[in-house]
mmCIF file of C-alpha atoms in Angstrom:
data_model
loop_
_atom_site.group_PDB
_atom_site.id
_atom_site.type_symbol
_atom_site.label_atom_id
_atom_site.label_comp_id
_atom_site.label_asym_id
_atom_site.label_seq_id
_atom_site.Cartn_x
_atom_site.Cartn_y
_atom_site.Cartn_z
ATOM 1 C CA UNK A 116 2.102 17.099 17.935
ATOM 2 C CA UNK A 117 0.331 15.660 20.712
ATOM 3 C CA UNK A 118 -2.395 13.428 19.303
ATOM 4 C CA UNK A 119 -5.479 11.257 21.500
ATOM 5 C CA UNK A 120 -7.264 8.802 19.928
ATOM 6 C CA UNK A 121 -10.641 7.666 21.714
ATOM 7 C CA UNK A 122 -12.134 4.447 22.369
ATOM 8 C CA UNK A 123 -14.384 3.756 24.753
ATOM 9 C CA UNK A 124 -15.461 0.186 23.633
ATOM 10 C CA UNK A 125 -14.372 -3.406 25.322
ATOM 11 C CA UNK A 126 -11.203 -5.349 24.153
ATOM 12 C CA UNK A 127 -12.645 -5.997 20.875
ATOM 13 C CA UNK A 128 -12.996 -2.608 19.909
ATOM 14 C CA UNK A 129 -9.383 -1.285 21.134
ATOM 15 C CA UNK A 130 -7.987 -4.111 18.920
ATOM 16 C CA UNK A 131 -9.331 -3.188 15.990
ATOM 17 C CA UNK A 132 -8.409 0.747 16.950
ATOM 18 C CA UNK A 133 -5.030 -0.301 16.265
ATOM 19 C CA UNK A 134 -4.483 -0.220 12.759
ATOM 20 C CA UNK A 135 -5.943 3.724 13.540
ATOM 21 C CA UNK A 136 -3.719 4.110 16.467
ATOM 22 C CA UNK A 137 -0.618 3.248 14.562
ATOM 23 C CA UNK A 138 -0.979 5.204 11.498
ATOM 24 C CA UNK A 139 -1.720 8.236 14.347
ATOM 25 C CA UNK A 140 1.641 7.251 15.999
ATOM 26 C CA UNK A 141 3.253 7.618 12.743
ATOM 27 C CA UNK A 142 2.258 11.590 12.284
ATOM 28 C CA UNK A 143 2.618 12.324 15.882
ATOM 29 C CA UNK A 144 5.084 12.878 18.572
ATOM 30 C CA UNK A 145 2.819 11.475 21.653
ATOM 31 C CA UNK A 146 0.096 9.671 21.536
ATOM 32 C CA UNK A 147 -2.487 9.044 24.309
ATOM 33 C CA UNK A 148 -5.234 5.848 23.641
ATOM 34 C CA UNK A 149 -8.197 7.110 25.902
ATOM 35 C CA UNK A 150 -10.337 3.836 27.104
ATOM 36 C CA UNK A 151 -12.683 2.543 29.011
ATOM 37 C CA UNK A 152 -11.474 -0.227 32.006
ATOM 38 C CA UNK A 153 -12.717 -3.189 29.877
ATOM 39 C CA UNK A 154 -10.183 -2.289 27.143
ATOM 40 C CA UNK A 155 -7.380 -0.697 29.415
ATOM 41 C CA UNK A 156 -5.498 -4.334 29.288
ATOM 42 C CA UNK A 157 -5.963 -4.429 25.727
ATOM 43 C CA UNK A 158 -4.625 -0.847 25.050
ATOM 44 C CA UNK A 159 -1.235 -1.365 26.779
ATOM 45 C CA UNK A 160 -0.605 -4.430 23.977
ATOM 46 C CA UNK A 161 -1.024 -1.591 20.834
ATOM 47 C CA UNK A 162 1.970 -0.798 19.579
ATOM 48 C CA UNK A 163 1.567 3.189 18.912
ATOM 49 C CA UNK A 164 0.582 3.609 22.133
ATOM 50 C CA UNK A 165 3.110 6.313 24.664
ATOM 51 C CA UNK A 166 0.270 6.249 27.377
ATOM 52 C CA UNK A 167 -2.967 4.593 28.236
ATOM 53 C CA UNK A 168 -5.670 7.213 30.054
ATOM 54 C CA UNK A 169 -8.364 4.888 31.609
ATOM 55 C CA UNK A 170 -11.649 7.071 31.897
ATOM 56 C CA UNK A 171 -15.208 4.819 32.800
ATOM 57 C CA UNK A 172 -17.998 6.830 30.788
ATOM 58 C CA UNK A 173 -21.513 7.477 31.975
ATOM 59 C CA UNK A 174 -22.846 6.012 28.817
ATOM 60 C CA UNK A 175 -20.527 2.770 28.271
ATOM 61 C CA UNK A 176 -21.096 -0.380 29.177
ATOM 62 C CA UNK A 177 -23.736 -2.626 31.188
ATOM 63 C CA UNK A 178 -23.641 -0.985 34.420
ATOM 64 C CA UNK A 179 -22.206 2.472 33.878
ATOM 65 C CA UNK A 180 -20.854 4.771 36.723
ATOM 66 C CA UNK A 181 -23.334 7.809 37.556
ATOM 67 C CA UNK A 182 -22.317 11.292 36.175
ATOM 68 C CA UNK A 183 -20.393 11.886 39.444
ATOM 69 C CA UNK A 184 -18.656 8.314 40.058
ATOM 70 C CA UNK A 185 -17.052 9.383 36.433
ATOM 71 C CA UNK A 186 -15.586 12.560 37.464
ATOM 72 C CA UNK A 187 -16.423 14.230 34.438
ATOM 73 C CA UNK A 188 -14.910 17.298 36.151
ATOM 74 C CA UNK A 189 -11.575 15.492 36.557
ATOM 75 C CA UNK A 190 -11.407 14.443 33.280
ATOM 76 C CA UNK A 191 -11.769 17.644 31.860
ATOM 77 C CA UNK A 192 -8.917 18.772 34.116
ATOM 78 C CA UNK A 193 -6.087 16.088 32.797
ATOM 79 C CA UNK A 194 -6.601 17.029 29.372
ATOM 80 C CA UNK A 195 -6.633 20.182 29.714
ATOM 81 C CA UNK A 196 -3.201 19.651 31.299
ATOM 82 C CA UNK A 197 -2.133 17.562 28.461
ATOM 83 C CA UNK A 198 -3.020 20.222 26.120
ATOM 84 C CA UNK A 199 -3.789 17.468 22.927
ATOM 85 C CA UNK A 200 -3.740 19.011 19.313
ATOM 86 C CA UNK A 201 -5.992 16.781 18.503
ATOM 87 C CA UNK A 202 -8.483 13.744 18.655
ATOM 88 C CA UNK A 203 -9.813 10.836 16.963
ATOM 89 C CA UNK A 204 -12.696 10.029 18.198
ATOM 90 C CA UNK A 205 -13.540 5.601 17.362
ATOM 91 C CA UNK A 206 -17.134 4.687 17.150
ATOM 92 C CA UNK A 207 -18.061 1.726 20.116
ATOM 93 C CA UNK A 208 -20.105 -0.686 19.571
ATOM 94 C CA UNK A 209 -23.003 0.976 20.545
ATOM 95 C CA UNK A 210 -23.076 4.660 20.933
ATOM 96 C CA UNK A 211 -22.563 7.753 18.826
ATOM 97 C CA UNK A 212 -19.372 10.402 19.020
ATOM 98 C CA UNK A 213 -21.051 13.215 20.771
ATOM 99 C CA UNK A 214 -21.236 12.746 23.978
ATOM 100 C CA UNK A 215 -17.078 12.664 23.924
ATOM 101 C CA UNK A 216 -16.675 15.106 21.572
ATOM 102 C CA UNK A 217 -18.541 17.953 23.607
ATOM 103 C CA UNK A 218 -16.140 16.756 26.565
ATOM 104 C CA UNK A 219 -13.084 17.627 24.099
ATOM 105 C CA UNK A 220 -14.558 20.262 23.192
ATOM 106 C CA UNK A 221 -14.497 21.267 26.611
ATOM 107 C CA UNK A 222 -10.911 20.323 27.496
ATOM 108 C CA UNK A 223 -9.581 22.309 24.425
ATOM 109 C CA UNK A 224 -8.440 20.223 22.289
ATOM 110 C CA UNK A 225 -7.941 21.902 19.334
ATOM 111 C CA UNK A 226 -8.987 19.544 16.376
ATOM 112 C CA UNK A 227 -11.394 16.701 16.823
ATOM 113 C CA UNK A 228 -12.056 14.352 14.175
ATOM 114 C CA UNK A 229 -15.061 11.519 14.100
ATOM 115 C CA UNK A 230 -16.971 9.124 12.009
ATOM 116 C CA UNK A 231 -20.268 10.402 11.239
ATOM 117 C CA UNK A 232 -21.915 12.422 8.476
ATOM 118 C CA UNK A 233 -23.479 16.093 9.269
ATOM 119 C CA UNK A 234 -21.896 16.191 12.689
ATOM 120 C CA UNK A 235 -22.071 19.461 14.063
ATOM 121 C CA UNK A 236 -19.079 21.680 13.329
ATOM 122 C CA UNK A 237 -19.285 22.983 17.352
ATOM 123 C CA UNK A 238 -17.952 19.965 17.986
ATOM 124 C CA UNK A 239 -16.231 17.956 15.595
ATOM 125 C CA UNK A 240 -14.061 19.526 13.087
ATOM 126 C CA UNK A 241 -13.843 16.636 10.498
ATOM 127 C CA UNK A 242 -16.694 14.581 10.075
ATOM 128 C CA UNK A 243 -15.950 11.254 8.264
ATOM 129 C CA UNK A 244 -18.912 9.122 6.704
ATOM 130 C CA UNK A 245 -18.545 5.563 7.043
ATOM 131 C CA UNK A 246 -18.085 3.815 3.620
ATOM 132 C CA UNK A 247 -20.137 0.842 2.521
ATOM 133 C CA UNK A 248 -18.933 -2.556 3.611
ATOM 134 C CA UNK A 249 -16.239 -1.140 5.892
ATOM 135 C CA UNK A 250 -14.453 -3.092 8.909
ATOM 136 C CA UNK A 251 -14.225 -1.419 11.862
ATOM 137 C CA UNK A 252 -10.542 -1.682 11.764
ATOM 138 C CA UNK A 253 -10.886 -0.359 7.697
ATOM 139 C CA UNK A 254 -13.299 2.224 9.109
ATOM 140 C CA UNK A 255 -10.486 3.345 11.645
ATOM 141 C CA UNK A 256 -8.056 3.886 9.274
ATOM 142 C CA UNK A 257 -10.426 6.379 7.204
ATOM 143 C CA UNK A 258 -11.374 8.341 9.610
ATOM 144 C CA UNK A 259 -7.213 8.583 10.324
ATOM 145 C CA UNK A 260 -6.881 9.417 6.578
ATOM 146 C CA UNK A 261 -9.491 11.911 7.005
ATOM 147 C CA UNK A 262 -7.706 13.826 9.756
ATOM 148 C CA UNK A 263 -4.401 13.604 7.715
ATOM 149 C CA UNK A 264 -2.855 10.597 9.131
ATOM 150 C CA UNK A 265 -1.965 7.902 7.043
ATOM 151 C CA UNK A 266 0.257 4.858 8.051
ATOM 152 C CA UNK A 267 4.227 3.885 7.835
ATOM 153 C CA UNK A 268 5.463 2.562 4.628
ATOM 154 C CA UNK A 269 4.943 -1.261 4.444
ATOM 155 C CA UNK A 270 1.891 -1.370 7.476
ATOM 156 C CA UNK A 271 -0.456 -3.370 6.284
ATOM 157 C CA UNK A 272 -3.206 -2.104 8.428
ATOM 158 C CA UNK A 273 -4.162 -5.068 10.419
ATOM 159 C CA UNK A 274 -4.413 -5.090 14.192
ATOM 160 C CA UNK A 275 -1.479 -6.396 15.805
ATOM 161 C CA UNK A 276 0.116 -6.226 19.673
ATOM 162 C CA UNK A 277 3.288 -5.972 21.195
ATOM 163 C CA UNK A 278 5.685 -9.201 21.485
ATOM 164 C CA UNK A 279 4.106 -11.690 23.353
ATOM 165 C CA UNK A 280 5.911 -13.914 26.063
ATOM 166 C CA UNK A 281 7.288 -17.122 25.120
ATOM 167 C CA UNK A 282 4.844 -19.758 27.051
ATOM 168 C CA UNK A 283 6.483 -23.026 26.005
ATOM 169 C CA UNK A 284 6.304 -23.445 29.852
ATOM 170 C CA UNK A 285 2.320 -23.478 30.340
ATOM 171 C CA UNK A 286 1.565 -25.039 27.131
ATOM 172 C CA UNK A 287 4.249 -27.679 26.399
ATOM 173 C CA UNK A 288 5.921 -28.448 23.323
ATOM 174 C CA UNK A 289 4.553 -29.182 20.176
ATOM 175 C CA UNK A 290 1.168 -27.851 17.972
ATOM 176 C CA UNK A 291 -2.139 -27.367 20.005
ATOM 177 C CA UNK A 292 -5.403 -25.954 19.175
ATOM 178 C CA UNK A 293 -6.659 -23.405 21.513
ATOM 179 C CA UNK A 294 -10.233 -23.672 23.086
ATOM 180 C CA UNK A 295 -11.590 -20.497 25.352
ATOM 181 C CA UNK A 296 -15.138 -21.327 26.037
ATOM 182 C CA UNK A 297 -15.735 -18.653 28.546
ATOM 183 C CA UNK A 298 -17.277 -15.203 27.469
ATOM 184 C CA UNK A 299 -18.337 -11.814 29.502
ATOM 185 C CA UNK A 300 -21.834 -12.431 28.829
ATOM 186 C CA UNK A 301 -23.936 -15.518 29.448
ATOM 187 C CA UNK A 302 -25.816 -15.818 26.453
ATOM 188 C CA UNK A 303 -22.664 -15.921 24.451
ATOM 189 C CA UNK A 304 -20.778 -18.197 26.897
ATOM 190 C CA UNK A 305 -20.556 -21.992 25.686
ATOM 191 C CA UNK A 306 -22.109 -25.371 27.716
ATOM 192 C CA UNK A 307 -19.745 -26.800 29.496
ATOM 193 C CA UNK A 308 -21.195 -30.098 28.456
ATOM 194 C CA UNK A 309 -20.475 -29.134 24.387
ATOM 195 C CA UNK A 310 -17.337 -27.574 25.258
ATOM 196 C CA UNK A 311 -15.669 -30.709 27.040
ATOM 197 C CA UNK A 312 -17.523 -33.167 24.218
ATOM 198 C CA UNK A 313 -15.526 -30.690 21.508
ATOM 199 C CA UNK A 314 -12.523 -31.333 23.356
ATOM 200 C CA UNK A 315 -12.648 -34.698 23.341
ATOM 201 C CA UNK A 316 -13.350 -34.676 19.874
ATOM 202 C CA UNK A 317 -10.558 -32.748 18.759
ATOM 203 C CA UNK A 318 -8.052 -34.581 20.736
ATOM 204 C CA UNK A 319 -9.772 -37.858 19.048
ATOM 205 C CA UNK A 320 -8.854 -36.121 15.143
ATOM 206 C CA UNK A 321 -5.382 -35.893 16.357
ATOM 207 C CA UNK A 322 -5.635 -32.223 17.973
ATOM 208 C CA UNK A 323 -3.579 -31.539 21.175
ATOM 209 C CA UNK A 324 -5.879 -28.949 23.499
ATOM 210 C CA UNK A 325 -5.220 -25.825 25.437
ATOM 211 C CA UNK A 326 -8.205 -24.594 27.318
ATOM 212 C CA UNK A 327 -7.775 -20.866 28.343
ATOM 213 C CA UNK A 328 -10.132 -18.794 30.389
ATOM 214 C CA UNK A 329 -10.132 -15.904 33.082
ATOM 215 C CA UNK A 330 -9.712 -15.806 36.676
ATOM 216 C CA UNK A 331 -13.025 -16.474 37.305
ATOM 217 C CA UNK A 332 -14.066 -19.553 34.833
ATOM 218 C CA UNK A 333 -11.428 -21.613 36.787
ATOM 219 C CA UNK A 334 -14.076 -24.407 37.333
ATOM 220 C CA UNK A 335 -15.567 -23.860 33.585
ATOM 221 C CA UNK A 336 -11.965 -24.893 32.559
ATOM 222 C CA UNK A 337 -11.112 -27.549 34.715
ATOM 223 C CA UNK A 338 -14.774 -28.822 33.175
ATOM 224 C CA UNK A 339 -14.145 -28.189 29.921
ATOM 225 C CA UNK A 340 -10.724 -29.820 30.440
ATOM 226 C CA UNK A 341 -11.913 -32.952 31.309
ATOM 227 C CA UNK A 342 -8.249 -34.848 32.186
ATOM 228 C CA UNK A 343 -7.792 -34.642 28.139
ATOM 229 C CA UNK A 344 -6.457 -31.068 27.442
ATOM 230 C CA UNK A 345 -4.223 -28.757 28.889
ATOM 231 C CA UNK A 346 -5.646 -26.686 31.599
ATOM 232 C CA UNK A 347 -4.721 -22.952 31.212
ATOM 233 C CA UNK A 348 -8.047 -21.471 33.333
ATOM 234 C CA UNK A 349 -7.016 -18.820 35.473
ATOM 235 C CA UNK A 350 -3.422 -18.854 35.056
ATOM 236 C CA UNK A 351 -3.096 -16.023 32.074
ATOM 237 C CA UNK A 352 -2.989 -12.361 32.318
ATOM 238 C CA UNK A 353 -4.309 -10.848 29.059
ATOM 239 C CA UNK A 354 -0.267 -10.630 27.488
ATOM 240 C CA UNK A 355 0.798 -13.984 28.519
ATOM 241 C CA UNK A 356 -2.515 -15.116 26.675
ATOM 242 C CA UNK A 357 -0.961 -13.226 23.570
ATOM 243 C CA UNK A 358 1.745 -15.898 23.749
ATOM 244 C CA UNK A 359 -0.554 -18.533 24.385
ATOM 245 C CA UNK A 360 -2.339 -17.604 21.382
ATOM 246 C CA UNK A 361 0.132 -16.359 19.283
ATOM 247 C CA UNK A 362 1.880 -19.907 18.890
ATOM 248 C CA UNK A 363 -1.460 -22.059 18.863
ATOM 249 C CA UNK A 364 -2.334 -23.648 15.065
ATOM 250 C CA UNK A 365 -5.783 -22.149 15.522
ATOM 251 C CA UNK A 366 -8.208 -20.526 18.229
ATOM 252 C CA UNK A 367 -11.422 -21.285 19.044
ATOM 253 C CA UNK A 368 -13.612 -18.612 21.249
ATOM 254 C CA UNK A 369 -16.710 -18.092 22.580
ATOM 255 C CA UNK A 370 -16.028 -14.761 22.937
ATOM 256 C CA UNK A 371 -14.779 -12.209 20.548
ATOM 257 C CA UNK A 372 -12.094 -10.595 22.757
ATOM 258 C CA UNK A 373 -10.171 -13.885 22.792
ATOM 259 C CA UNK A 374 -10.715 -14.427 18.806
ATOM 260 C CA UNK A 375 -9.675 -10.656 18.104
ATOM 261 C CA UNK A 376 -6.437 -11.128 20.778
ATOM 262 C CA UNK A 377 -5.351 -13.999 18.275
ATOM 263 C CA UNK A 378 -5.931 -12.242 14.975
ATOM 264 C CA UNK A 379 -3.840 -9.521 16.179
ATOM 265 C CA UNK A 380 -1.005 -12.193 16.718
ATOM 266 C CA UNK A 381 -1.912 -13.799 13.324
ATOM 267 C CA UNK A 382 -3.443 -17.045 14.343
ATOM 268 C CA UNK A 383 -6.364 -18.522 12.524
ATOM 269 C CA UNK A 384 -9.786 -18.803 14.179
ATOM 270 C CA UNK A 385 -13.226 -20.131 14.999
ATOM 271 C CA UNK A 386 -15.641 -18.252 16.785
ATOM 272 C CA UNK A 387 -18.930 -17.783 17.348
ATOM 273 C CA UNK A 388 -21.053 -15.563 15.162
ATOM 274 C CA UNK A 389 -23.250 -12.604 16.435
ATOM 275 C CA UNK A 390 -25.529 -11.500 13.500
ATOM 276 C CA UNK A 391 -24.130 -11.394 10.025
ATOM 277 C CA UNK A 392 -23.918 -7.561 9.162
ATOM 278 C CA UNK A 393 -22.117 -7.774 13.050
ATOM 279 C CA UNK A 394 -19.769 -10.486 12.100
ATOM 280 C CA UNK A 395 -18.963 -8.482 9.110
ATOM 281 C CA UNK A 396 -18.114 -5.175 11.088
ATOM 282 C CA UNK A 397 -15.916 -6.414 14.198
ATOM 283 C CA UNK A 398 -15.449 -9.911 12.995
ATOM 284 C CA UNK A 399 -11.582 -11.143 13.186
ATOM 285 C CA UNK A 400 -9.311 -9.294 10.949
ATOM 286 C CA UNK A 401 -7.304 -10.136 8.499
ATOM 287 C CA UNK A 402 -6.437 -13.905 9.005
ATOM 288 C CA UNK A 403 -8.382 -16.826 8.137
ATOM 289 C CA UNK A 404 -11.260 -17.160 9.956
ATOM 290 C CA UNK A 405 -14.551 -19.363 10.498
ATOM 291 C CA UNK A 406 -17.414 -17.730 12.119
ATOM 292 C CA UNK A 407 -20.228 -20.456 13.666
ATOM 293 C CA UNK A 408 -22.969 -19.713 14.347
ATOM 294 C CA UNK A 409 -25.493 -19.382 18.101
ATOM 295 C CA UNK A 410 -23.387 -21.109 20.532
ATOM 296 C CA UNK A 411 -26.426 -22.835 22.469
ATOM 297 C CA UNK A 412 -26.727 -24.629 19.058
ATOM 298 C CA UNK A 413 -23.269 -24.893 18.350
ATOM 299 C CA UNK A 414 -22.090 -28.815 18.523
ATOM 300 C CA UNK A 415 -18.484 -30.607 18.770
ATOM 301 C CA UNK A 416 -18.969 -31.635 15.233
ATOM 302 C CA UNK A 417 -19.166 -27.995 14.126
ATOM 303 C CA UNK A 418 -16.444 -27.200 15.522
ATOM 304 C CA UNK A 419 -14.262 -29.802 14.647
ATOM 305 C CA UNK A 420 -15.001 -29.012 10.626
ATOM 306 C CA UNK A 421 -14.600 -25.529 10.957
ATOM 307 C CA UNK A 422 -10.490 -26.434 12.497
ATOM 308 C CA UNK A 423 -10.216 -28.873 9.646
ATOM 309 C CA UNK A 424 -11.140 -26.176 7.036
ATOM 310 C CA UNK A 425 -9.010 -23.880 8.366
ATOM 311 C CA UNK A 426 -6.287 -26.527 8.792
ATOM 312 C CA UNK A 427 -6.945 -27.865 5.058
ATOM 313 C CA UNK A 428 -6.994 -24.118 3.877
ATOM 314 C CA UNK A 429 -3.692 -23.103 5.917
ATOM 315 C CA UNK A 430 -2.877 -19.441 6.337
ATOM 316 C CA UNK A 431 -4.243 -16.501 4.110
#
């Protein structure tokens, strides 16, 4: 069976698709993880995963392609030529299934499953209501159930990537607490002036630092850093950040790509909160976690007692 699972959300939301992907992977022979650029990094780290198909949808994201910068048409054409059996279709962040189920629809594929109640049978074949209280990543793994695939013996149905790189080499030796202030958007991103004051705060309660951030926050890192921590800005594709994560005590991000990248590894974290019922949804998954709360309010001291609850409270 030939199986593609869909989800056109950011980094966030193909981490918590893999609880969904996996228990896919377990029923199938192939599966395909169809995504959207901003999660294409994050879909190569799913384990489950035979082949990442990158598509940029006319409805995703803050500054979508037009209908022919997509290439609907060429779309259309590679899964056709794939020939899938069928489809999971994930829910993003901010859009309904329809819009990528007619496209299936289109290409053939012959079974198409989505969250959603009174969907309409022309183009989605099973129809799965979203239960009360659910977690994206719980809600994944429904809709999965509903289509008939249900995970390997002993999963425990939390996200979780590929082996990560041992990165003894950027980090040094010993324990360190993790601090990405950076974020894709600026109203979640963190002052530089807090960021470096939590640093310094931290490595006063004992705490050695590791600041982490894209390419392009270079100079917010080197800021943040301040002489004090460990300057990682720039110097981490998204799976040698899986190692950086994976062997910190705890992470602390502004954003929640970051915070889900080191749940999937299992490390405790700290993040900032979007609104409750949010935080609830897509918040990290399964491992101890502290969510804080608008980060242009957020101070070093709030910080610092969120790490020492999580360090008092140790792992789940």
């Amino acid at each position: 069976m030939k199986a593609l699972v869909v989800c056109l959300d950011g980094m966030t939301g193909v981490l918590l698709a893999g609880p969904a992907v996996r228990a896919v992977a377990a029923g199938a022979d192939h599966v395909t993880l169809l995504c959207g650029p901003r999660g294409a990094d994050a879909a190569a780290l799913l384990p489950g995963v035979d082949e990442v198909l990158v598509w940029d949808a006319p409805w995703e994201g803050v500054r979508p392609p037009t209908v022919e910068e997509a290439d609907v048409d060429g779309l259309l054409r590679r899964l056709r030529d794939a020939a899938y059996d069928t489809a999971l279709v994930l829910p993003t962040s901010a859009h309904g299934p329809l819009p990528i189920a007619l496209l299936l629809r289109m290409a053939r594929v012959h079974r198409i499953g989505a969250e959603g109640a009174d969907l309409p049978a022309t183009l989605v074949d099973v129809g799965h209501p979203r239960l009360p209280a659910r977690h994206d990543a719980e809600a994944g793994l429904d809709l999965a159930a509903a289509l008939g695939f249900a995970p390997r013996a002993g999963d425990d149905g939390r996200p979780r990537v590929l082996p990560a790189p041992d990165t003894t080499g950027l980090t040094g030796n010993g324990p360190y607490v993790v601090l990405h202030p950076g974020a894709g958007t600026a109203e979640r991103r963190w002052d530089a002036g807090r960021a470096a004051g939590t640093v310094a705060l931290l490595a006063d309660a004992g705490h050695r630092v590791v600041v982490t951030g894209g390419p392009d926050e270079s100079e917010l890192c080197r800021r943040v850093s301040g002489g004090v921590a460990v300057d990682l800005g720039g110097r981490t594709d998204l799976r040698t950040l899986t190692g950086v994560v994976r062997a910190a005590d705890i992470v602390v991000a502004a954003d929640s790509g970051p915070a889900h990248l080191a749940a999937a590894t299992g490390t405790p974290t700290v993040s900032t909160c979007s609104p409750p019922a949010r935080a609830e949804r897509r918040g990290p998954y399964g491992v101890p976690s502290v969510q804080l709360g608008d980060p242009a309010e957020l101070t070093p001291q709030d910080v610092l007692r969120a790490v020492q609850k999580l360090t008092k409270d140790g792992p789940a």
